[in-house]
Structure formats: C-alpha cells, structure tokens
Short mmCIF file of C-alpha atoms in Angstrom, two decimals:
data_model
loop_
_atom_site.label_atom_id
_atom_site.label_comp_id
_atom_site.label_asym_id
_atom_site.label_seq_id
_atom_site.Cartn_x
_atom_site.Cartn_y
_atom_site.Cartn_z
CA MET A 664 -49.03 76.00 211.85
CA SER A 665 -51.78 73.99 213.50
CA SER A 666 -55.27 75.34 214.00
CA PRO A 667 -56.07 76.39 217.61
CA ASN A 668 -59.34 74.38 217.52
CA PRO A 669 -58.80 71.10 215.64
CA PRO A 670 -62.03 69.49 214.41
CA PHE A 671 -63.41 66.70 216.54
CA PRO A 672 -63.64 63.91 215.62
CA PRO A 673 -60.64 64.34 213.27
CA PRO A 674 -61.37 63.62 209.59
CA ALA A 675 -60.81 59.90 208.82
CA ARG A 676 -57.66 59.23 206.77
CA PHE A 677 -59.52 56.67 204.65
CA GLY A 678 -62.78 58.56 204.67
CA TRP A 679 -63.19 57.91 200.97
CA LEU A 680 -63.31 54.17 201.59
CA HIS A 681 -66.73 52.54 201.34
CA PRO A 682 -66.51 49.50 203.66
CA ARG A 683 -69.21 47.60 201.78
CA TRP A 684 -67.46 47.97 198.43
CA PHE A 685 -64.09 47.22 200.00
CA ILE A 686 -65.39 43.93 201.42
CA ILE A 687 -67.04 43.07 198.11
CA GLY A 688 -63.69 43.76 196.36
CA PHE A 689 -61.81 41.65 198.89
CA ALA A 690 -64.22 38.73 198.56
CA LEU A 691 -64.30 39.04 194.79
CA GLY A 692 -60.49 39.17 194.60
CA LEU A 693 -59.95 36.20 196.87
CA GLY A 694 -62.69 34.23 195.11
CA SER A 695 -61.26 34.96 191.66
CA LEU A 696 -57.75 34.01 192.76
CA ALA A 697 -59.09 30.79 194.29
CA LEU A 698 -60.98 29.94 191.11
CA PHE A 699 -57.96 30.73 188.97
CA GLY A 700 -55.68 28.79 191.33
CA TRP A 701 -58.02 25.80 191.13
CA LYS A 702 -57.88 25.95 187.33
CA ILE A 703 -54.08 26.26 187.44
CA SER A 704 -53.87 23.28 189.77
CA ARG A 705 -55.39 21.17 186.99
CA THR A 706 -53.22 22.63 184.25
CA ASP A 707 -49.75 21.53 183.23
CA TYR A 708 -47.57 24.60 182.79
CA HIS A 709 -44.23 22.80 182.49
CA PRO A 710 -43.82 22.40 178.73
CA GLY A 711 -41.21 19.76 177.87
CA PHE A 712 -40.91 18.66 181.48
CA THR A 713 -37.99 16.31 182.07
CA ARG A 714 -37.41 16.56 185.82
CA PHE A 715 -37.46 18.99 188.73
CA HIS A 716 -34.01 20.50 188.26
CA SER A 717 -32.47 22.67 190.94
CA LEU A 718 -34.20 25.92 189.92
CA ILE A 719 -37.67 24.40 190.03
CA SER A 720 -37.33 22.32 193.17
CA PRO A 721 -37.00 23.04 196.89
CA GLU A 722 -33.25 23.50 196.36
CA GLY A 723 -34.12 26.67 194.50
CA ASN A 724 -36.91 27.64 196.90
CA TYR A 725 -39.56 26.45 194.46
CA TYR A 726 -41.95 23.95 196.03
CA PRO A 727 -43.92 22.02 193.40
CA THR A 728 -47.32 21.07 194.71
CA LEU A 729 -48.94 17.66 194.57
CA ASP A 730 -51.57 19.03 192.17
CA GLU A 731 -48.87 20.54 189.97
CA MET A 732 -47.13 17.17 189.75
CA CYS A 733 -50.39 15.32 189.11
CA ALA A 734 -51.16 17.77 186.29
CA ILE A 735 -47.75 17.05 184.73
CA ALA A 736 -48.52 13.31 184.85
CA ARG A 737 -52.03 13.75 183.42
CA ALA A 738 -50.77 15.89 180.54
CA ARG A 739 -48.23 13.27 179.52
CA CYS A 740 -49.77 9.91 180.26
CA ARG A 741 -52.64 8.66 178.14
CA PRO A 742 -55.18 6.42 179.87
CA ASP A 743 -54.11 3.52 177.66
CA GLN A 744 -50.48 3.78 178.81
CA VAL A 745 -48.88 2.31 181.92
CA LEU A 746 -47.79 5.19 184.11
CA VAL A 747 -44.18 4.68 185.24
CA ILE A 748 -43.20 7.20 187.90
CA VAL A 749 -39.57 7.54 188.90
CA GLY A 750 -39.17 8.66 192.49
CA GLY A 751 -36.19 8.47 194.79
CA ASN A 752 -33.13 10.65 195.07
CA SER A 753 -30.53 12.52 193.01
CA ILE A 754 -29.25 9.30 191.46
CA LEU A 755 -32.59 8.67 189.74
CA LEU A 756 -33.04 12.41 189.16
CA GLY A 757 -29.99 12.05 186.92
CA VAL A 758 -27.27 14.18 188.48
CA TRP A 759 -24.28 14.26 186.04
CA GLN A 760 -26.69 13.62 183.15
CA LYS A 761 -27.94 16.39 180.87
CA ALA A 762 -31.68 16.56 180.37
CA GLU A 763 -31.46 15.08 176.87
CA ASP A 764 -29.38 12.12 178.09
CA VAL A 765 -31.11 11.43 181.38
CA TRP A 766 -31.58 7.75 182.15
CA SER A 767 -35.37 8.02 182.47
CA LYS A 768 -35.57 9.17 178.84
CA ARG A 769 -33.61 6.10 177.81
CA LEU A 770 -35.98 4.00 179.89
CA GLN A 771 -38.91 5.53 178.03
CA ASP A 772 -37.27 4.71 174.68
CA LEU A 773 -36.65 1.14 175.74
CA LEU A 774 -40.15 0.59 177.12
CA GLY A 775 -41.91 2.11 174.13
CA ASP A 776 -45.24 3.82 173.68
CA ARG A 777 -47.23 1.48 175.90
CA TYR A 778 -45.54 3.12 178.89
CA CYS A 779 -45.20 6.72 180.00
CA VAL A 780 -42.13 7.40 182.14
CA ILE A 781 -42.11 10.55 184.29
CA ASN A 782 -39.18 11.53 186.48
CA PHE A 783 -40.30 12.96 189.83
CA ALA A 784 -37.10 12.21 191.76
CA PHE A 785 -35.60 14.89 194.02
CA ARG A 786 -32.11 15.49 195.31
CA GLY A 787 -31.83 13.99 198.75
CA GLY A 788 -35.29 12.46 198.34
CA SER A 789 -36.31 9.19 199.95
CA PRO A 790 -38.36 6.41 198.30
CA THR A 791 -41.56 7.72 199.89
CA ASP A 792 -41.12 11.36 198.80
CA GLY A 793 -42.54 13.20 195.78
CA GLY A 794 -43.04 10.58 193.09
CA ALA A 795 -44.39 8.04 195.57
CA VAL A 796 -47.06 10.46 196.79
CA VAL A 797 -48.07 11.37 193.23
CA ALA A 798 -48.37 7.70 192.28
CA GLU A 799 -50.53 7.01 195.33
CA ALA A 800 -52.71 10.06 194.69
CA LEU A 801 -53.22 8.93 191.07
CA ARG A 802 -53.87 5.27 191.92
CA ASN A 803 -57.51 5.40 190.80
CA GLU A 804 -56.96 7.54 187.71
CA TYR A 805 -54.02 5.39 186.63
CA PRO A 806 -54.56 1.96 188.14
CA ARG A 807 -51.93 0.60 185.75
CA GLN A 808 -48.88 2.19 187.29
CA ILE A 809 -45.36 1.29 188.36
CA LEU A 810 -43.28 3.26 190.82
CA ILE A 811 -39.49 3.08 190.65
CA VAL A 812 -37.56 4.24 193.71
CA ASN A 813 -34.04 3.79 195.01
CA GLU A 814 -32.23 3.63 198.29
CA ALA A 815 -28.79 2.81 199.66
CA PRO A 816 -28.17 -0.62 201.20
CA VAL A 817 -29.29 -1.23 204.80
CA THR A 818 -31.19 2.05 204.99
CA ASN A 819 -34.51 2.31 206.78
CA VAL A 820 -37.24 4.16 204.93
CA GLU A 821 -39.70 6.43 206.70
CA SER A 822 -43.25 5.84 205.45
CA PHE A 823 -44.27 9.50 205.37
CA GLY A 824 -41.47 11.09 203.42
CA HIS A 825 -38.68 13.06 204.95
CA GLY A 826 -37.04 16.45 205.30
CA PRO A 827 -37.71 19.14 202.72
CA TYR A 828 -40.09 16.97 200.66
CA ARG A 829 -42.42 15.91 203.43
CA TYR A 830 -44.70 18.82 202.55
CA ILE A 831 -45.83 16.84 199.46
CA PHE A 832 -46.81 13.93 201.66
CA TRP A 833 -48.73 16.23 204.00
CA GLN A 834 -50.58 17.75 201.03
CA GLY A 835 -51.77 14.29 200.04
CA TYR A 836 -52.35 13.09 203.58
CA PHE A 837 -54.26 16.06 204.98
CA GLY A 838 -55.97 16.52 201.62
CA GLY A 839 -57.47 13.02 201.99
CA ARG A 840 -55.87 11.74 198.78
CA LEU A 841 -53.86 8.86 200.18
CA LEU A 842 -54.89 5.36 201.13
CA ASP A 843 -55.74 4.47 204.67
CA ALA A 844 -52.62 2.73 205.89
CA PRO A 845 -52.81 1.77 209.58
CA LYS A 846 -49.07 1.12 209.88
CA ARG A 847 -48.24 4.50 208.42
CA GLU A 848 -50.81 6.12 210.70
CA ALA A 849 -49.18 4.50 213.70
CA ARG A 850 -45.76 5.69 212.55
CA ILE A 851 -47.01 9.29 212.20
CA ARG A 852 -48.55 9.16 215.69
CA GLU A 853 -45.30 7.78 217.03
CA TYR A 854 -43.33 10.54 215.30
CA LEU A 855 -45.51 13.26 216.81
CA ARG A 856 -45.22 11.62 220.22
CA ASP A 857 -41.43 11.28 220.05
CA TYR A 858 -40.81 14.73 218.55
CA PRO A 859 -43.08 17.16 220.41
CA ASP A 860 -41.31 20.09 218.75
CA GLN A 861 -42.81 18.90 215.45
CA ARG A 862 -46.42 19.02 216.63
CA LEU A 863 -46.84 22.74 216.02
CA PRO A 864 -45.23 22.76 212.54
CA VAL A 865 -47.39 19.79 211.54
CA LEU A 866 -50.50 21.52 212.87
CA GLU A 867 -49.56 24.64 210.92
CA THR A 868 -49.08 22.51 207.80
CA ARG A 869 -52.47 20.94 208.37
CA ILE A 870 -54.16 24.34 208.63
CA SER A 871 -52.22 25.56 205.59
CA VAL A 872 -53.36 22.53 203.55
CA TRP A 873 -56.99 23.22 204.51
CA PHE A 874 -56.71 26.86 203.50
CA ASP A 875 -54.96 25.90 200.29
CA ALA A 876 -57.64 23.32 199.47
CA VAL A 877 -60.11 26.22 199.31
CA LEU A 878 -57.96 29.08 198.03
CA HIS A 879 -55.33 27.24 195.89
CA TYR A 880 -52.77 29.96 196.52
CA HIS A 881 -49.76 27.62 196.29
CA ASP A 882 -50.65 26.62 192.76
CA PHE A 883 -51.44 30.17 191.73
CA TRP A 884 -48.19 31.69 193.00
CA ASN A 885 -46.09 28.75 191.79
CA TRP A 886 -47.55 29.31 188.34
CA MET A 887 -46.81 33.02 188.61
CA THR A 888 -43.23 32.28 189.76
CA PHE A 889 -42.69 29.77 187.00
CA LYS A 890 -44.23 31.69 184.10
CA TYR A 891 -44.07 35.44 184.78
CA PHE A 892 -41.90 36.58 187.64
CA GLY A 893 -40.17 35.03 190.60
CA THR A 894 -41.73 36.13 193.82
CA VAL A 895 -39.39 34.06 195.98
CA PRO A 896 -35.60 34.36 195.91
CA SER A 897 -33.72 31.27 194.87
CA TYR A 898 -30.75 30.09 196.89
CA ARG A 899 -29.04 29.36 193.62
CA GLU A 900 -29.39 32.79 192.08
CA GLU A 901 -28.11 36.22 192.99
CA TYR A 902 -30.49 38.32 194.98
CA PHE A 903 -32.52 41.27 193.71
CA PRO A 904 -33.31 41.82 190.88
CA HIS A 905 -32.21 38.49 189.42
CA PHE A 906 -34.63 36.38 191.38
CA LEU A 907 -37.51 38.22 189.72
CA LYS A 908 -36.87 36.28 186.51
CA PRO A 909 -39.48 33.56 185.95
CA ARG A 910 -38.20 30.07 186.66
CA SER A 911 -39.19 28.91 183.18
CA VAL A 912 -36.32 30.90 181.63
CA TYR A 913 -33.70 28.89 183.49
CA PRO A 914 -32.41 25.88 181.57
CA ASP A 915 -31.81 22.59 183.34
CA PRO A 916 -28.32 23.23 184.79
CA GLU A 917 -27.24 19.59 185.07
CA VAL A 918 -23.99 18.89 183.19
CA ASP A 919 -22.73 15.90 181.24
CA GLY A 920 -20.40 14.07 183.61
CA THR A 921 -18.62 12.36 180.73
CA ASP A 922 -17.30 15.70 179.47
CA PRO A 923 -13.51 15.68 180.12
CA ILE A 924 -13.67 19.14 181.73
CA TYR A 925 -15.32 17.53 184.76
CA ALA A 926 -12.81 14.67 185.02
CA GLU A 927 -11.13 16.09 188.10
CA GLN A 928 -14.40 16.59 189.91
CA HIS A 929 -15.43 12.93 189.85
CA TYR A 930 -13.09 11.46 192.40
CA PRO A 931 -11.28 14.33 194.13
CA LEU A 932 -8.51 13.31 196.51
CA SER A 933 -9.81 15.76 199.08
CA SER A 934 -12.94 13.67 199.63
CA LEU A 935 -11.28 10.26 199.47
CA ASP A 936 -11.26 9.74 203.24
CA ALA A 937 -14.88 10.74 203.64
CA GLU A 938 -16.03 8.54 200.77
CA MET A 939 -14.09 5.55 202.08
CA ARG A 940 -15.64 6.04 205.51
CA ILE A 941 -19.06 5.90 203.86
CA MET A 942 -18.05 2.76 201.95
CA ARG A 943 -16.89 1.04 205.14
CA GLY A 944 -19.77 2.45 207.19
CA LEU A 945 -21.90 -0.63 206.57
CA LEU A 946 -19.51 -2.56 208.78
CA VAL A 947 -21.41 -1.42 211.88
CA TYR A 948 -24.38 -3.55 210.80
CA TYR A 949 -22.35 -6.69 210.11
CA HIS A 950 -20.40 -9.35 211.90
CA ARG A 951 -18.37 -12.27 210.61
CA GLU A 952 -19.22 -15.84 211.28
CA ALA A 953 -16.52 -18.44 211.98
CA ASP A 954 -16.81 -19.73 208.41
CA GLY A 955 -15.98 -16.25 207.06
CA ARG A 956 -19.52 -15.26 206.02
CA TRP A 957 -20.66 -11.69 206.64
CA VAL A 958 -24.00 -11.61 208.47
CA LEU A 959 -26.32 -8.66 208.91
CA SER A 960 -27.22 -8.21 212.58
CA ASP A 961 -30.67 -9.42 213.64
CA ARG A 962 -31.61 -5.94 214.80
CA SER A 963 -30.69 -4.36 211.45
CA THR A 964 -32.51 -7.09 209.55
CA SER A 965 -35.69 -6.69 211.58
CA ASP A 966 -35.53 -2.87 211.40
CA LEU A 967 -35.01 -2.96 207.66
CA ALA A 968 -37.92 -5.37 207.26
CA MET A 969 -40.21 -3.37 209.52
CA TYR A 970 -39.54 -0.03 207.87
CA GLY A 971 -39.71 -1.58 204.40
CA ASP A 972 -43.00 -3.26 205.26
CA GLU A 973 -44.50 0.03 206.44
CA ALA A 974 -43.00 2.22 203.71
CA PHE A 975 -45.90 1.77 201.29
CA PRO A 976 -49.53 0.74 201.85
CA ALA A 977 -49.97 -2.98 201.25
CA PRO A 978 -52.00 -2.66 197.99
CA LEU A 979 -49.22 -0.58 196.41
CA LYS A 980 -46.26 -2.81 197.20
CA LYS A 981 -46.57 -5.07 194.19
CA ARG A 982 -46.31 -2.18 191.76
CA THR A 983 -43.20 -0.72 193.44
CA LEU A 984 -39.72 -1.47 192.14
CA VAL A 985 -36.99 -0.77 194.69
CA LEU A 986 -33.48 -0.27 193.32
CA ILE A 987 -30.56 -0.62 195.69
CA SER A 988 -27.97 1.85 194.46
CA GLY A 989 -24.38 0.72 194.07
CA ASN A 990 -21.15 2.60 194.55
CA SER A 991 -18.40 3.33 192.09
CA PRO A 992 -15.71 0.68 191.63
CA TYR A 993 -13.21 3.53 191.92
CA TYR A 994 -13.72 3.42 195.68
CA ARG A 995 -14.69 -0.23 195.88
CA ARG A 996 -11.30 -1.34 194.56
CA LEU A 997 -9.64 0.50 197.46
CA LEU A 998 -11.43 -1.71 199.98
CA THR A 999 -9.81 -4.87 201.32
CA GLU A 1000 -11.15 -8.09 199.90
CA ASP A 1001 -12.99 -8.75 203.16
CA ASP A 1002 -14.64 -5.34 203.15
CA ARG A 1003 -15.64 -5.79 199.54
CA ALA A 1004 -17.27 -9.09 200.40
CA MET A 1005 -19.16 -7.34 203.20
CA VAL A 1006 -20.34 -4.56 200.87
CA ARG A 1007 -21.48 -7.13 198.32
CA GLN A 1008 -23.34 -9.03 201.02
CA SER A 1009 -25.09 -5.80 202.13
CA TYR A 1010 -26.59 -5.36 198.66
CA LEU A 1011 -27.78 -8.95 198.48
CA ASP A 1012 -29.24 -8.80 201.99
CA THR A 1013 -31.05 -5.51 201.37
CA VAL A 1014 -32.60 -6.78 198.16
CA ALA A 1015 -33.64 -9.99 199.91
CA VAL A 1016 -35.33 -8.08 202.76
CA TRP A 1017 -37.25 -5.77 200.40
CA ARG A 1018 -38.42 -8.79 198.43
CA ARG A 1019 -39.42 -10.61 201.59
CA VAL A 1020 -41.75 -7.79 202.62
CA GLY A 1021 -43.54 -7.76 199.28
CA TYR A 1022 -41.70 -5.56 196.76
CA THR A 1023 -39.87 -6.18 193.55
CA ALA A 1024 -36.26 -5.25 194.29
CA MET A 1025 -32.93 -5.34 192.50
CA GLU A 1026 -29.47 -3.92 192.97
CA TYR A 1027 -27.35 -2.30 190.31
CA GLY A 1028 -23.86 -0.97 189.85
CA TRP A 1029 -21.69 -3.88 190.96
CA ASP A 1030 -20.65 -4.65 187.39
CA TYR A 1031 -20.47 -1.01 186.25
CA THR A 1032 -17.15 0.69 185.51
CA ALA A 1033 -15.72 3.81 187.18
CA GLU A 1034 -16.65 5.76 184.02
CA ASP A 1035 -20.29 4.87 184.57
CA PHE A 1036 -20.21 6.93 187.74
CA GLY A 1037 -19.77 10.69 188.07
CA ASP A 1038 -18.78 10.34 191.72
CA ARG A 1039 -19.13 7.68 194.40
CA THR A 1040 -22.81 7.13 193.80
CA HIS A 1041 -24.25 9.23 190.92
CA LEU A 1042 -24.26 7.82 187.43
CA THR A 1043 -23.04 9.47 184.26
CA LYS A 1044 -25.14 9.05 181.14
CA PHE A 1045 -23.28 5.79 180.39
CA GLY A 1046 -24.18 4.40 183.79
CA GLY A 1047 -27.69 5.78 183.43
CA TRP A 1048 -28.16 3.99 180.15
CA LYS A 1049 -26.92 0.75 181.67
CA LEU A 1050 -29.41 1.24 184.49
CA ALA A 1051 -32.22 1.87 181.99
CA ALA A 1052 -31.29 -1.33 180.14
CA GLN A 1053 -31.38 -3.23 183.43
CA VAL A 1054 -34.64 -1.72 184.67
CA ALA A 1055 -36.69 -1.88 181.44
CA PRO A 1056 -37.09 -5.70 181.36
CA GLU A 1057 -37.94 -5.67 185.06
CA VAL A 1058 -40.67 -3.06 184.49
CA SER A 1059 -42.06 -5.07 181.57
CA ALA A 1060 -42.07 -8.22 183.69
CA MET A 1061 -43.86 -6.39 186.49
CA ALA A 1062 -46.48 -5.02 184.08
CA THR A 1063 -47.08 -8.55 182.78
CA ARG A 1064 -47.24 -10.03 186.30
CA LEU A 1065 -49.69 -7.34 187.38
CA GLY A 1066 -51.88 -8.10 184.36
CA TYR A 1067 -51.64 -4.62 182.87
CA PHE A 1068 -51.88 -5.85 179.29
CA ARG A 1069 -54.56 -8.44 179.77
CA MET B 509 -53.95 68.14 197.81
CA LYS B 510 -55.81 71.43 197.57
CA THR B 511 -55.95 71.10 193.79
CA LEU B 512 -57.34 67.61 194.14
CA LYS B 513 -60.00 68.82 196.54
CA ALA B 514 -60.85 71.68 194.16
CA LEU B 515 -61.11 69.24 191.30
CA LEU B 516 -63.33 66.91 193.32
CA ALA B 517 -65.58 69.84 194.18
CA LEU B 518 -66.29 70.20 190.46
CA VAL B 519 -67.42 66.58 190.15
CA PRO B 520 -71.16 66.02 190.72
CA PRO B 521 -71.92 64.18 194.03
CA PRO B 522 -73.33 60.99 192.38
CA CYS B 523 -70.06 60.61 190.43
CA ILE B 524 -68.06 61.08 193.64
CA ARG B 525 -70.01 58.23 195.21
CA ILE B 526 -69.36 55.98 192.18
CA LEU B 527 -65.68 56.92 192.17
CA GLY B 528 -65.42 56.17 195.90
CA ALA B 529 -67.11 52.81 195.42
CA ALA B 530 -64.82 51.93 192.49
CA LEU B 531 -61.73 52.91 194.47
CA SER B 532 -62.94 50.89 197.46
CA LEU B 533 -63.56 47.88 195.24
CA MET B 534 -60.08 48.16 193.77
CA ALA B 535 -58.55 48.55 197.22
CA GLY B 536 -60.40 45.38 198.27
CA LEU B 537 -59.03 43.54 195.24
CA ALA B 538 -55.48 44.73 195.99
CA VAL B 539 -55.69 43.69 199.63
CA ALA B 540 -57.07 40.29 198.55
CA LEU B 541 -54.06 39.83 196.26
CA MET B 542 -51.65 40.73 199.07
CA PHE B 543 -53.47 38.48 201.52
CA ASP B 544 -53.33 35.59 199.05
CA TYR B 545 -49.60 36.10 198.59
CA LEU B 546 -49.10 36.36 202.34
CA LEU B 547 -50.81 33.00 202.83
CA TYR B 548 -48.51 31.52 200.19
CA ARG B 549 -45.34 32.91 201.74
CA ILE B 550 -46.37 31.83 205.23
CA GLY B 551 -46.82 28.30 203.88
CA LEU B 552 -43.26 28.13 202.53
CA PRO B 553 -40.58 26.65 204.79
CA SER B 554 -38.47 29.29 206.49
CA LYS B 555 -35.40 27.05 206.74
CA PRO B 556 -33.35 26.87 203.54
CA PHE B 557 -33.36 23.51 201.80
CA ILE B 558 -29.75 22.70 202.54
CA TYR B 559 -30.25 22.88 206.32
CA VAL B 560 -33.34 20.71 206.20
CA SER B 561 -31.89 18.09 203.89
CA PHE B 562 -28.40 17.61 205.30
#
C-alpha cells in the first residue's frame, strides 16, 4: 500500500553512487584497458602460428588486427632474416593442406634459416589484402622483405584491398602506417565518389580506427576471445554456449586433400558445368586473329596494366612476387584444343603485363597433375610442394637482385 | 532490504562513505569494461563474412 504523502523529491535509486568516484573508476578502467590493449597489440599470442584458419579469421567472425599480425611477424622473424610474407587467397592459405603439410612450411624448409616465411593469406583474399598491408606497415622494421601474392589470370586488382579484409587496409591507412601512394589515393577518392553508399561506412571505420588507436579495444578483446573466452559467435560453430570457448582451443580444421576419403569431393559432377563455365570465362577477353593466335583485347590489357600498376606503391613493386594461379588439368582436358590454347595464352599474357608494370611474376600449375589439385584451383599438399619448389628459387633470385645479402 | 538498511545503520558513517566510494569506483570500472566491449562490437562488421566475400 502506498503512502498518502510520498516524499518529495523521491529518494534517488542510485543515491549511494558517488559521481566523483564513479568517474574516477570509469577513467581508471578505460585507461587500464587501453594500456593493457596497447601491450597486447605488441605481443604475439598465437603460439605455433601457421595461418589464419577458419576459426581465427573473418570467416569465423574473428578479425585479426594489423597490430596482431605485425606482432606475429615480429615474434618469428629475426632482424637478420629476410621476411617473406605470403598474402593472397585460399590457394596460398593452403586449402586442402593440413597445417603440418602446408606449402608455406615447405617453402620455409627450402629457403632455409636466412628467410622467415609467414602465411597471412585469407580465403577469398586479394593480393592487396592482409599480408600486403602487414608487409607495407613493416617496411621500415624489415626493409629486407618479399611479398608473395596470387591472382587468377586477367583479373584486375584493387589497390586498397577488398570485401571482408579491407578493414586491415583501413587500419593501416587511417593509422598513418602506409606509404603515400598518389595513385592509390586517387583510386580511393574515385571509389568514394562512385559509391556514395560507402562514404558513411568508411567514415565510421575512420572514427573507429582513431578510437582504437587510443583505446586498443580490438586487440584487447581479440586477445580475450583467442585466449580465454569467445565473446563473438562464430559462423562455423553452434551457438550458445559453444561459442564461448576460446578460439585457441580449436585446431586448424583444414584436411589433407590427398586422403582417399575426400576423393569424391575433388571433382564432383554436380559442379562440372559451373567449373567449365569459369574455365571458358576468359573467352570474353579474347579474340582470334586470322593466323589463329589468341589476343587479349586492348581494353583488358590496359585495364590489367593500370590496376596492376596501382596495386602497390612504386617502391614496393620490386619486392613483390605475383603468382598467376593455374587450374586443374582435370577440367583443362575437357576444353577443346582451341580453348586450351586461349587459356594458356591468358596465363602468359597476365604474367607479361604484371612484369611490364614492374613486378616479378610467374604462373604455375600448367604442368601439374590432377592429383596436385584438390579441386579446380586449390592445391593438395603434392601441388603445394611443387609450388614451393617453383617459388623458392624465384624468392632467392629476388633477394639476390634486391641486394639483401650484400 | 530492511535488513540491509538495519545493517548499514550499525556501520559508522565514515565507513559508509568509504564503502559508497568503493562501490562507485567499482561501478565505474564495470561500466568502463562494458563501454570498451561496446566499442569493440560496434567496430565489427554486421554482415556475415560469406555475404561480403561472395
């Protein structure tokens, strides 16, 4: 029963709260978290790191930060070693290869102790994502560095990353850790002009990067998620309470594609049509001359050259090795002889264009067998090892050319 | 609640002030932790990876 004369003013619900002490606690808490986050951002907490597998990458709702990746590189690469960063997509990540067999480990074995190979490739990544940003951010700490990236033939590369991994580029870009690159700047301005719907998200990212530069909350909560408990559900794990498990307890889920139990998954008949359409897709860029030669259209050639030229800042081109990824002969043999000639020409043309605009480039896969591939484009460990054997001498030659051992 | 008030009445006033300050400090720390986490979650993309990538 309520009192007939309630007190006025009514007693405050949080009357016990001392505003001054509350504000001191808030400031102290935020300051301590920021300090701890800053320390975490310079600490490697990925023991035995091999690659960002699906539970510790954006696929699994875990977004490694630029600082986190730089810390991984610093913890592994001695100043007297040449830092070799592998960027690119799922092919270089090593899909169909278990962590212990992954091609980048073989590359490390072949290159020896003078080099330190770190795999920062991501599924669906482009040459300018993840690893490329880390390499650029570490250019002064590790001036002796080589970046290995890959791309499909006749594919234009955006200079500021793409899709789910662009946040790493923005962290470097808005954090002032990347080189001034006028062509890239122009491309970003053009992007914001042509896609007005992206202006607000980019502005939000910019503000977020500024806040994070002071408070380091991304590094702190990533560390918490990785080591102690997951605060963000993973798309690859059942919901509550499973997502609370720390990400460090999940093993790398990638399987060995050479295991016979996966034989039927490599080239399923259900995807034959789609894969063949992809194989023949390059035809739109080509025409045939009267003498039977396949020729890449002028427009495609100039686009490829322009995007390639802008993809990396000029001073970093010489240390970048671009691999043009081949397709499995399983599908290639189903092409007509003419189409096969066109596909072959597309690899040669793409390599030639990348070289023309200042990179070291090579293609791989044409002489590989169907067993070297786990599907149309990903390599099994056998293919990965062939790739490592092909790439290692090229990396050594680049290091010599760049005067890294002088 | 009444018991709590009765118990608090037994505590000398200087101790009440110290207890209030300590509780306020801890509340500030807790809110700072939540605010920090909120900033982190706001910074994460809302669209799942698969829809952004493909």
